[in-house]
Coordinates of C-alpha atoms in Angstrom, one line a residue:
Chain Q
M58 CA 21.5 -5.3 21.5
L59 CA 21.5 -6.5 18.0
K60 CA 24.2 -9.3 17.2
V61 CA 25.0 -10.0 14.0
H62 CA 27.2 -12.5 13.2
N63 CA 29.7 -13.8 10.2
I64 CA 26.5 -13.0 7.7
E65 CA 26.6 -13.5 3.9
T66 CA 23.8 -12.0 1.5
F67 CA 23.9 -12.9 -1.8
Y68 CA 22.2 -11.0 -4.9
G69 CA 21.8 -13.9 -7.5
P70 CA 25.1 -14.9 -7.7
I71 CA 26.4 -11.9 -7.1
R72 CA 28.1 -11.7 -3.1
A73 CA 27.2 -8.7 -1.5
I74 CA 28.4 -9.3 1.9
S75 CA 31.0 -11.8 3.1
G76 CA 31.1 -12.9 6.6
L77 CA 30.6 -9.7 8.0
S78 CA 30.2 -9.6 11.9
L79 CA 28.6 -6.5 13.9
E80 CA 27.2 -5.5 17.4
V81 CA 25.0 -2.5 18.2
P82 CA 25.5 -2.3 22.1
E83 CA 22.3 -0.6 23.4
G84 CA 22.3 3.1 24.2
K85 CA 24.5 3.7 21.5
I86 CA 24.7 5.3 18.0
V87 CA 26.3 3.5 15.8
A88 CA 27.3 4.5 13.1
L89 CA 28.3 2.5 9.3
L90 CA 30.5 4.2 6.8
G91 CA 31.9 3.4 3.4
S92 CA 32.1 4.2 -0.1
N93 CA 29.1 3.3 -3.1
G94 CA 28.6 -0.7 -3.3
A95 CA 30.6 -1.3 0.1
G96 CA 27.0 -3.5 1.1
K97 CA 25.9 -0.4 4.0
T98 CA 22.3 -0.9 2.7
T99 CA 22.3 -4.3 2.0
I100 CA 22.9 -4.9 6.0
L101 CA 20.0 -3.0 7.1
K102 CA 17.8 -5.2 4.6
T103 CA 19.3 -8.2 5.5
I104 CA 18.7 -7.5 9.3
C105 CA 15.2 -6.1 8.1
G106 CA 13.8 -9.4 6.3
L107 CA 13.3 -7.5 3.2
L108 CA 16.0 -10.1 1.0
E109 CA 13.8 -13.3 0.9
G110 CA 15.2 -16.2 2.0
Q111 CA 18.7 -13.8 3.4
P112 CA 21.3 -14.2 5.1
S113 CA 22.5 -17.4 2.8
K114 CA 24.9 -17.9 6.3
G115 CA 25.5 -16.5 9.9
T116 CA 22.7 -15.2 13.0
I117 CA 21.4 -12.0 13.3
E118 CA 20.1 -11.4 16.7
F119 CA 17.9 -8.9 18.5
M120 CA 17.6 -9.1 21.9
G121 CA 18.3 -12.6 21.6
T122 CA 15.8 -13.8 19.0
P123 CA 17.1 -15.0 16.2
L124 CA 15.6 -12.6 13.3
N125 CA 16.6 -15.6 10.8
G126 CA 14.2 -15.9 8.5
L127 CA 11.5 -13.7 9.9
A128 CA 9.0 -11.7 8.0
P129 CA 9.6 -8.2 7.5
E130 CA 6.3 -7.2 9.3
G131 CA 7.6 -9.4 12.6
I132 CA 11.2 -8.5 12.8
V133 CA 9.1 -4.7 13.2
R134 CA 7.1 -6.0 15.6
L135 CA 10.0 -6.8 17.9
G136 CA 11.2 -3.4 17.9
I137 CA 13.2 -2.2 15.3
A138 CA 12.8 0.0 12.9
Y139 CA 13.6 1.1 9.5
V140 CA 14.2 4.8 8.0
E141 CA 14.7 3.5 4.2
E142 CA 17.3 5.2 1.8
G143 CA 15.5 8.2 -0.6
R144 CA 12.7 9.3 3.1
P145 CA 9.4 7.0 1.0
V146 CA 6.7 8.6 2.7
F147 CA 3.3 7.7 2.0
E148 CA 2.4 10.4 -0.8
E149 CA -1.2 9.7 -1.4
L150 CA -1.4 9.9 2.7
T151 CA -1.0 12.8 4.7
V152 CA 0.8 14.0 7.4
D153 CA -0.7 12.8 10.6
E154 CA -1.5 9.6 8.4
N155 CA 1.9 8.9 7.9
L156 CA 2.6 8.8 11.6
L157 CA 0.1 7.5 12.4
M158 CA 1.1 4.3 9.7
G159 CA 3.8 4.4 12.4
G160 CA 2.4 3.4 15.2
Y161 CA 0.4 1.1 13.2
V162 CA 1.8 -2.5 14.6
R163 CA 0.7 -0.3 18.8
R164 CA -2.5 -0.5 19.6
D165 CA -2.3 1.8 22.4
V166 CA -4.4 5.6 21.6
H167 CA -3.6 7.9 24.7
G168 CA 0.2 6.9 24.1
L169 CA 0.2 7.3 20.1
Q170 CA -1.6 11.1 20.2
R171 CA 1.6 11.4 23.3
D172 CA 4.6 10.5 21.1
R173 CA 2.8 12.1 17.9
D174 CA 2.8 15.2 20.2
R175 CA 6.8 14.5 20.8
V176 CA 7.0 14.4 17.1
M177 CA 5.6 17.2 16.3
S178 CA 7.8 18.9 18.9
Y179 CA 11.1 17.8 17.6
F180 CA 10.1 18.8 13.9
P181 CA 7.0 21.6 14.3
V182 CA 7.2 22.0 10.4
L183 CA 5.0 18.3 10.6
G184 CA 2.5 20.1 13.2
Q185 CA 1.8 22.8 10.5
R186 CA 1.5 20.0 7.9
R187 CA -0.7 18.0 9.2
G188 CA -3.1 17.6 6.6
Q189 CA -1.3 18.2 3.9
L190 CA -0.1 14.8 1.5
A191 CA 2.7 14.1 1.7
G192 CA 3.5 13.8 -1.3
T193 CA 4.0 17.9 -1.6
L194 CA 6.2 18.0 1.0
S195 CA 9.8 18.9 0.5
G196 CA 12.8 16.8 0.4
G197 CA 14.1 17.9 4.1
E198 CA 10.0 17.4 5.4
R199 CA 10.2 14.5 4.1
Q200 CA 12.9 13.1 6.1
M201 CA 11.4 14.4 8.9
L202 CA 8.4 12.6 7.9
V203 CA 9.6 9.5 7.6
I204 CA 12.2 9.8 11.1
G205 CA 8.6 11.0 12.8
R206 CA 6.8 7.9 11.4
A207 CA 8.9 5.4 12.4
L208 CA 9.6 6.9 15.9
M209 CA 5.6 6.2 16.2
A210 CA 6.1 2.3 17.0
R211 CA 8.5 3.2 19.8
P212 CA 11.2 1.4 18.5
K213 CA 14.1 0.1 20.9
L214 CA 16.8 0.2 17.7
M215 CA 16.4 2.4 14.7
L216 CA 17.8 1.6 11.5
L217 CA 18.5 4.7 9.3
D218 CA 20.0 4.6 6.2
E219 CA 21.7 7.9 4.6
P220 CA 19.2 10.5 6.0
S221 CA 21.5 13.6 5.0
L222 CA 21.4 12.6 1.2
G223 CA 20.5 15.2 -1.1
L224 CA 19.3 17.4 1.8
A225 CA 20.7 21.6 2.3
P226 CA 23.2 21.5 5.1
M227 CA 21.1 23.6 7.4
A228 CA 18.5 20.6 7.3
V229 CA 21.0 18.0 7.8
K230 CA 22.3 19.8 11.0
E231 CA 19.2 19.8 12.1
I232 CA 18.2 15.9 11.2
F233 CA 21.5 15.1 13.5
Q234 CA 20.7 17.3 16.4
I235 CA 17.2 15.3 16.4
L236 CA 19.0 11.8 15.7
K237 CA 21.2 12.7 18.7
T238 CA 18.3 13.9 21.0
I239 CA 16.1 10.5 19.8
N240 CA 19.2 8.9 21.0
E241 CA 19.9 10.5 24.4
E242 CA 16.0 9.7 25.4
G243 CA 16.3 5.9 25.0
T244 CA 16.8 4.9 21.2
T245 CA 19.0 2.9 20.1
I246 CA 20.6 4.4 16.4
L247 CA 22.2 2.3 13.7
L248 CA 23.1 5.1 10.6
V249 CA 24.4 4.6 7.5
E250 CA 25.9 7.5 5.7
Q251 CA 27.7 9.2 3.3
N252 CA 28.1 12.6 4.6
A253 CA 31.4 10.5 7.6
K254 CA 32.3 13.9 9.4
M255 CA 28.4 14.6 10.2
A256 CA 27.8 10.8 10.6
L257 CA 30.9 10.2 13.3
E258 CA 30.5 13.3 15.7
I259 CA 27.2 12.2 16.8
A260 CA 28.0 8.0 17.3
H261 CA 29.5 7.1 19.5
E262 CA 31.0 3.6 17.5
G263 CA 32.3 3.3 13.9
H264 CA 32.6 0.6 11.5
V265 CA 33.9 0.8 8.0
I266 CA 32.5 -1.0 5.8
E267 CA 34.6 -1.9 2.4
A268 CA 33.5 -4.8 -0.1
G269 CA 31.0 -6.5 1.8
R270 CA 33.1 -6.8 5.3
V271 CA 33.7 -4.6 8.3
V272 CA 37.8 -3.2 7.4
L273 CA 37.7 -1.0 10.6
S274 CA 36.0 -0.7 13.7
D275 CA 37.1 1.8 16.4
Q276 CA 35.2 4.5 19.0
A277 CA 33.8 7.3 16.7
K278 CA 36.4 9.9 18.0
S279 CA 39.1 7.4 17.3
L280 CA 38.3 7.2 13.4
L281 CA 37.8 10.9 13.4
E282 CA 40.9 11.1 14.3
N283 CA 42.5 8.0 11.7
E284 CA 43.9 9.0 8.7
N285 CA 42.9 6.3 6.5
V286 CA 39.1 7.4 7.5
R287 CA 40.2 11.0 7.1
C288 CA 42.0 10.4 3.7
Y289 CA 39.3 8.1 1.9
Y290 CA 36.4 9.3 3.7
L291 CA 37.0 13.1 5.2
G292 CA 38.3 14.0 2.1
I293 CA 41.1 15.7 4.3
T294 CA 44.3 15.0 2.2
G295 CA 47.6 16.2 4.4
E296 CA 49.7 15.5 2.1
V297 CA 50.9 17.8 -1.0
S298 CA 52.9 16.6 -3.7
A299 CA 55.8 19.1 -5.2
S300 CA 54.3 20.2 -8.0
G301 CA 51.1 20.9 -6.2
L302 CA 49.0 17.7 -6.2
K303 CA 47.5 16.6 -3.8
R304 CA 48.6 12.8 -3.0
H305 CA 46.1 9.9 -1.5
R306 CA 47.9 7.3 0.6
K307 CA 47.6 4.3 0.1
K308 CA 45.0 2.3 2.0
R309 CA 46.4 0.5 5.1
W310 CA 44.2 -2.0 5.9
R311 CA 44.1 -4.3 2.9
Chain A
M219 CA -38.1 14.1 -19.3
L220 CA -34.7 14.9 -18.4
T221 CA -34.9 15.1 -14.8
Q222 CA -36.5 11.1 -15.0
L223 CA -33.8 10.5 -17.2
I224 CA -31.0 11.1 -15.2
V225 CA -32.6 9.9 -12.3
S226 CA -32.8 6.4 -13.4
G227 CA -29.6 6.4 -15.3
L228 CA -28.3 7.0 -12.1
A229 CA -29.1 4.0 -10.6
T230 CA -28.0 1.9 -13.3
G231 CA -24.5 4.1 -13.0
C232 CA -24.3 3.4 -8.9
L233 CA -24.8 -0.5 -9.4
Y234 CA -21.6 0.3 -12.3
A235 CA -20.0 2.4 -9.8
L236 CA -20.5 -0.4 -7.0
V237 CA -18.9 -2.9 -9.9
A238 CA -16.3 -0.4 -10.7
L239 CA -15.0 0.3 -7.1
G240 CA -14.1 -3.8 -6.7
L241 CA -12.6 -3.2 -9.2
V242 CA -10.4 0.0 -8.5
I243 CA -9.6 -1.3 -5.3
V244 CA -8.1 -4.3 -6.2
Y245 CA -6.2 -2.6 -9.0
K246 CA -4.8 -0.2 -6.0
A247 CA -3.8 -2.9 -3.9
S248 CA -2.4 -6.0 -6.0
N249 CA -2.1 -4.6 -9.7
V250 CA -4.3 -6.3 -10.8
L251 CA -7.6 -6.2 -13.5
N252 CA -9.6 -8.6 -11.8
F253 CA -11.4 -10.6 -14.9
A254 CA -13.6 -12.5 -12.6
Q255 CA -15.0 -9.8 -10.7
G256 CA -18.4 -9.3 -12.3
D257 CA -18.9 -13.3 -12.2
M258 CA -17.7 -13.5 -8.7
A259 CA -20.3 -11.2 -8.2
M260 CA -22.7 -13.4 -10.6
V261 CA -22.6 -16.5 -8.0
S262 CA -22.7 -14.9 -5.6
T263 CA -26.1 -13.9 -6.6
F264 CA -26.3 -17.0 -7.2
V265 CA -25.7 -18.5 -3.9
T266 CA -28.2 -15.9 -2.3
F267 CA -31.0 -17.6 -5.1
T268 CA -30.3 -20.5 -3.6
L269 CA -30.7 -19.7 0.1
L270 CA -34.4 -18.2 -0.4
E271 CA -35.3 -20.5 -2.9
T272 CA -34.5 -23.9 -1.9
L273 CA -33.5 -23.3 1.8
H274 CA -36.4 -20.5 2.2
I275 CA -34.3 -18.6 3.9
P276 CA -36.0 -14.6 4.5
F277 CA -34.9 -12.7 2.8
F278 CA -32.3 -10.3 4.9
W279 CA -30.6 -13.0 6.5
A280 CA -30.2 -15.1 3.1
V281 CA -28.9 -12.1 1.8
L282 CA -26.4 -11.2 4.7
L283 CA -25.5 -14.8 4.4
A284 CA -24.3 -14.5 0.5
I285 CA -22.4 -11.2 1.5
V286 CA -20.6 -12.9 4.0
G287 CA -19.8 -15.7 1.8
A288 CA -19.0 -13.4 -1.3
F289 CA -16.3 -11.5 1.0
L290 CA -15.1 -14.9 2.0
L291 CA -14.9 -16.1 -2.0
G292 CA -13.2 -13.3 -2.5
A293 CA -10.3 -14.0 0.3
L294 CA -10.3 -17.2 -1.0
F295 CA -9.5 -16.2 -4.2
E296 CA -6.9 -14.3 -3.8
I297 CA -5.3 -17.1 -1.2
C298 CA -5.7 -19.8 -3.4
L299 CA -5.2 -18.2 -7.2
L300 CA -2.6 -15.6 -6.4
R301 CA -0.6 -15.8 -3.3
P302 CA 1.0 -19.1 -4.8
V303 CA 2.3 -17.4 -7.8
K304 CA 6.2 -17.1 -7.5
H305 CA 6.9 -14.1 -9.4
P306 CA 3.8 -12.5 -10.1
T307 CA 4.4 -10.3 -13.6
P308 CA 0.8 -7.7 -14.4
L309 CA 0.4 -9.8 -16.8
G310 CA -0.1 -12.9 -15.1
L311 CA -2.1 -12.1 -12.8
I312 CA -4.7 -11.1 -15.3
I313 CA -4.5 -14.8 -16.8
I314 CA -5.1 -15.7 -13.7
T315 CA -8.1 -13.9 -12.8
V316 CA -9.3 -14.5 -17.2
G317 CA -9.1 -18.5 -16.4
A318 CA -10.7 -18.3 -12.5
Q319 CA -13.4 -16.5 -14.5
Q320 CA -14.0 -19.4 -16.6
I321 CA -13.7 -21.8 -13.9
L322 CA -16.4 -19.9 -12.5
Y323 CA -18.7 -19.8 -15.6
G324 CA -18.4 -23.1 -15.5
V325 CA -19.5 -24.1 -11.8
A326 CA -21.9 -22.3 -12.3
G327 CA -23.3 -22.8 -15.1
W328 CA -23.0 -26.7 -14.2
I329 CA -25.0 -25.9 -10.7
W330 CA -27.2 -23.6 -11.3
G331 CA -27.8 -24.9 -15.2
Y332 CA -27.5 -22.3 -18.4
D333 CA -31.1 -20.7 -18.5
T334 CA -32.5 -17.7 -17.0
K335 CA -34.4 -17.4 -13.8
A336 CA -36.0 -14.6 -12.0
F337 CA -35.2 -13.2 -8.6
P338 CA -37.0 -13.9 -5.8
S339 CA -36.6 -10.0 -4.4
L340 CA -38.8 -8.4 -2.5
L341 CA -38.3 -5.2 -4.1
S342 CA -40.2 -5.2 -7.2
D343 CA -39.7 -3.2 -10.9
L344 CA -43.3 -2.3 -11.4
K345 CA -44.0 -0.8 -8.0
I346 CA -43.4 3.1 -8.1
Y347 CA -43.3 5.9 -5.9
R348 CA -43.5 9.5 -6.9
F349 CA -41.7 12.7 -5.8
G350 CA -43.3 15.1 -7.7
A351 CA -43.0 15.3 -11.1
L352 CA -40.5 12.4 -10.3
V353 CA -41.0 8.5 -10.8
I354 CA -39.1 5.8 -9.4
S355 CA -39.5 2.2 -9.0
E356 CA -38.7 0.7 -5.9
V357 CA -36.0 -1.4 -6.9
N358 CA -34.1 1.9 -8.7
L359 CA -34.9 3.5 -4.9
W360 CA -33.3 0.9 -3.3
I361 CA -30.5 0.3 -5.7
L362 CA -29.7 4.0 -5.0
I363 CA -30.1 4.0 -1.1
A364 CA -27.5 0.9 -1.0
S365 CA -25.3 1.9 -3.2
V366 CA -25.3 5.4 -1.4
L367 CA -24.7 3.3 2.0
L368 CA -22.0 1.2 0.6
M369 CA -20.2 3.5 -0.6
L370 CA -20.0 6.3 2.4
A371 CA -19.5 3.0 4.3
L372 CA -16.1 2.7 2.4
L373 CA -15.5 6.2 2.5
L374 CA -15.6 6.0 6.0
F375 CA -13.0 2.9 6.3
F376 CA -10.6 4.3 3.7
R377 CA -10.3 8.0 5.6
Y378 CA -11.1 6.5 9.4
T379 CA -9.8 3.2 10.5
R380 CA -6.5 1.9 10.4
L381 CA -7.1 -1.3 8.9
G382 CA -8.7 1.2 5.9
I383 CA -5.6 3.5 5.7
A384 CA -3.3 0.5 5.8
I385 CA -4.9 -0.6 2.2
R386 CA -4.5 2.9 1.0
A387 CA -0.7 2.7 2.0
M388 CA -0.4 -0.9 0.6
S389 CA -1.1 -0.2 -2.4
Q390 CA 0.9 2.9 -2.2
N391 CA 4.6 1.8 -0.8
L392 CA 4.5 -2.0 0.0
I393 CA 8.2 -3.0 0.7
T394 CA 7.5 0.3 3.5
A395 CA 4.1 -0.8 4.1
K396 CA 6.0 -4.2 5.4
L397 CA 7.7 -2.3 7.4
M398 CA 5.4 -0.4 9.4
G399 CA 4.1 -4.2 10.6
V400 CA 1.5 -4.2 7.8
S401 CA 0.9 -8.0 6.5
A402 CA 0.4 -8.1 3.2
H403 CA -0.8 -11.0 3.1
W404 CA -3.9 -10.2 4.8
T405 CA -4.1 -7.4 3.6
L406 CA -4.4 -8.1 0.7
S407 CA -7.1 -11.1 1.4
L408 CA -9.1 -8.0 2.7
T409 CA -9.1 -6.1 0.2
W410 CA -10.5 -9.1 -2.4
G411 CA -13.0 -10.3 0.1
I412 CA -14.2 -5.9 0.0
A413 CA -13.9 -6.0 -3.8
S414 CA -16.2 -9.3 -3.8
V415 CA -18.7 -8.4 -1.5
L416 CA -19.2 -5.1 -3.6
G417 CA -19.8 -6.9 -7.2
A418 CA -22.5 -9.2 -4.4
V419 CA -24.3 -6.6 -3.8
A420 CA -24.2 -5.3 -7.3
G421 CA -25.6 -8.7 -8.1
I422 CA -28.7 -8.9 -5.9
L423 CA -29.2 -5.5 -6.4
I424 CA -29.3 -5.6 -10.0
A425 CA -31.3 -9.5 -10.6
P426 CA -34.6 -8.7 -10.1
I427 CA -33.9 -6.2 -12.7
T428 CA -31.9 -8.4 -15.5
F429 CA -32.9 -11.9 -13.9
L430 CA -30.9 -14.4 -13.1
D431 CA -27.9 -16.6 -15.7
P432 CA -24.1 -17.3 -16.0
N433 CA -24.2 -14.4 -18.3
M434 CA -25.9 -11.8 -16.0
M435 CA -22.7 -10.0 -15.0
L436 CA -20.9 -10.0 -18.2
N437 CA -22.7 -6.5 -19.6
P438 CA -21.9 -4.3 -16.0
L439 CA -18.7 -5.5 -15.6
L440 CA -17.6 -4.3 -19.2
K441 CA -19.7 -0.9 -18.2
A442 CA -17.7 -1.5 -14.6
F443 CA -14.4 -1.4 -16.8
A444 CA -15.6 1.3 -18.6
A445 CA -16.6 3.3 -15.6
A446 CA -13.3 2.5 -13.8
T447 CA -11.1 3.9 -16.9
L448 CA -13.9 6.8 -17.1
G449 CA -13.1 8.0 -13.7
G450 CA -9.3 7.0 -13.1
M451 CA -8.3 3.4 -12.2
N452 CA -6.5 4.7 -9.5
S453 CA -9.2 7.1 -7.3
F454 CA -11.8 5.5 -5.4
A455 CA -14.1 8.7 -6.6
G456 CA -13.3 8.2 -9.7
A457 CA -15.2 5.2 -9.8
V458 CA -18.2 6.1 -8.0
V459 CA -18.1 9.6 -10.6
G460 CA -17.4 7.0 -13.6
G461 CA -20.1 5.3 -12.7
G462 CA -22.8 7.4 -12.5
S463 CA -21.5 9.2 -15.9
L464 CA -21.5 6.4 -17.6
G465 CA -25.0 5.6 -16.1
I466 CA -26.5 8.8 -16.8
L467 CA -25.4 9.4 -20.4
E468 CA -26.2 6.2 -21.2
N469 CA -29.7 6.7 -20.6
L470 CA -29.8 10.2 -22.5
V471 CA -28.2 8.7 -25.3
G472 CA -31.1 6.5 -25.3
G473 CA -34.0 8.8 -24.1
Y474 CA -32.8 11.4 -27.0
L475 CA -30.7 9.7 -29.5
T476 CA -31.7 6.2 -30.0
P477 CA -31.9 3.4 -27.6
E478 CA -29.6 1.2 -30.4
L479 CA -26.9 3.3 -29.2
K480 CA -27.5 3.3 -25.7
E481 CA -24.8 -0.2 -24.8
S482 CA -21.9 1.5 -27.0
V483 CA -22.1 5.1 -25.0
A484 CA -19.4 2.8 -22.8
F485 CA -17.3 1.7 -25.3
L486 CA -17.2 4.7 -27.2
I487 CA -16.4 6.4 -23.9
I488 CA -13.1 3.6 -23.2
I489 CA -11.6 4.8 -26.4
L490 CA -12.0 8.7 -25.7
V491 CA -10.5 8.5 -22.5
L492 CA -7.2 6.5 -23.4
C493 CA -7.3 9.0 -26.3
V494 CA -7.4 13.1 -24.8
R495 CA -7.1 12.0 -20.6
P496 CA -5.0 8.5 -20.6
S497 CA -5.8 8.5 -16.5
G498 CA -9.2 9.3 -16.3
L499 CA -11.1 12.4 -15.0
L500 CA -9.6 12.0 -11.4
G501 CA -7.5 9.4 -12.2
R502 CA -3.7 10.7 -10.9
H503 CA -0.3 9.9 -12.2
Y504 CA 1.8 10.5 -9.1
K505 CA 5.8 12.0 -10.3
H506 CA 7.6 10.2 -8.0
R507 CA 10.5 12.3 -6.6
V508 CA 13.9 11.1 -6.1

């Protein structure tokens, strides 16, 4: 569905993505793992055309259409929704108006109404807060709202950036459960997460990103078993040294 | 006496509010204080004048044509002068509007001359209506009716239409609005067009009172700045409330204190507001949560 081929992205003179290739098959959840500054968010921004003039090299293709050089507004209209990091709701719009903006590219009034009901059934709390300004919502509610808003566009592919960041474990669980449902109902998802365990539990495939490259790609299940991933992204240490200190393995993929 | 002063003040205040709304809409959408707002309105008023006097088009159609022209002027202003700026900074954009104001002023003087002309309005300043003890001139009555209708239309547009909500969304978060599929360029041109129309209507309404010359909108523009500051630069309702209360206050000072101070009230208000409540009566400084 989405094919990223050998892209390079620069911030000024600094290369953030170096020759990265990635494929997101239709109907799947693909997780991107990596530490801070690995380039995960940059990948999503490059796909959405938010970085002007980038990628400077390589191609991005969505369902056969090349995305290079398209403006974000145009890319969104092809059926890609990007849920940004930090849950940026339109604070001075009501919850309802936020959802309406999510469906901005659509003209079918009845379909929009149906989808709004669908979003409210996923996130009942949004239904209770319909007329409230989005700026008054809590962090978890905001995350629900930005996901719901993205769904209103009825996207074929949803890009999610750190949906769990700064949320209570219960809220994270709820949101991931719904992401799974959304996927089962036909939306492909590319998920960027620090919370590797949660991400790999719902994902089908995973890629580990380091310094702007994919260093490891596998089925999510196998990644959960992978010793490097366990040690560096899941925080599970196998060995304990003689003096009782946790010992980190040497990474083997570089 | 008191109600009389309030009502006629309110009529003037409505004009301030219209110009102030134009300023606020543009400020919210593109973070620019538009110093050309007044002279854009002045040019539109002169266009109406030409349509009426030279081309002898009936009043209603002349006004309608001028409003369409004002919309195009505003939109073109954004497309031609602001959009090409490579790395826009608020200060740079403000300088552009100041420059554009000078250009409009010069061009208007070149085409229409600097001498004062009478605006051939259907409305008369001398004809008056009586509502009980209250006396109101025909011009003021129409100013009140037209501005209230226009503000109501604007309210409905921003509240209930897809495009209106998109403009509000865009002014809050440009990138996220783009990700919703809002075409930032065209939406921005549209807001400039709307702002220009608001100014033009104010200009056409005020022309029968102040007469026509290239300086006619200077004073209303400064008052509108005061009104927008008083109400809150980022609040539509603030612009209306600020404009209305400034008009009334001015008239009360003029009526009860001394007419000499009438013009200074606005600037006193700017200073006071900036000292006491910089965000204005209804303005909000949203604290962004992470």
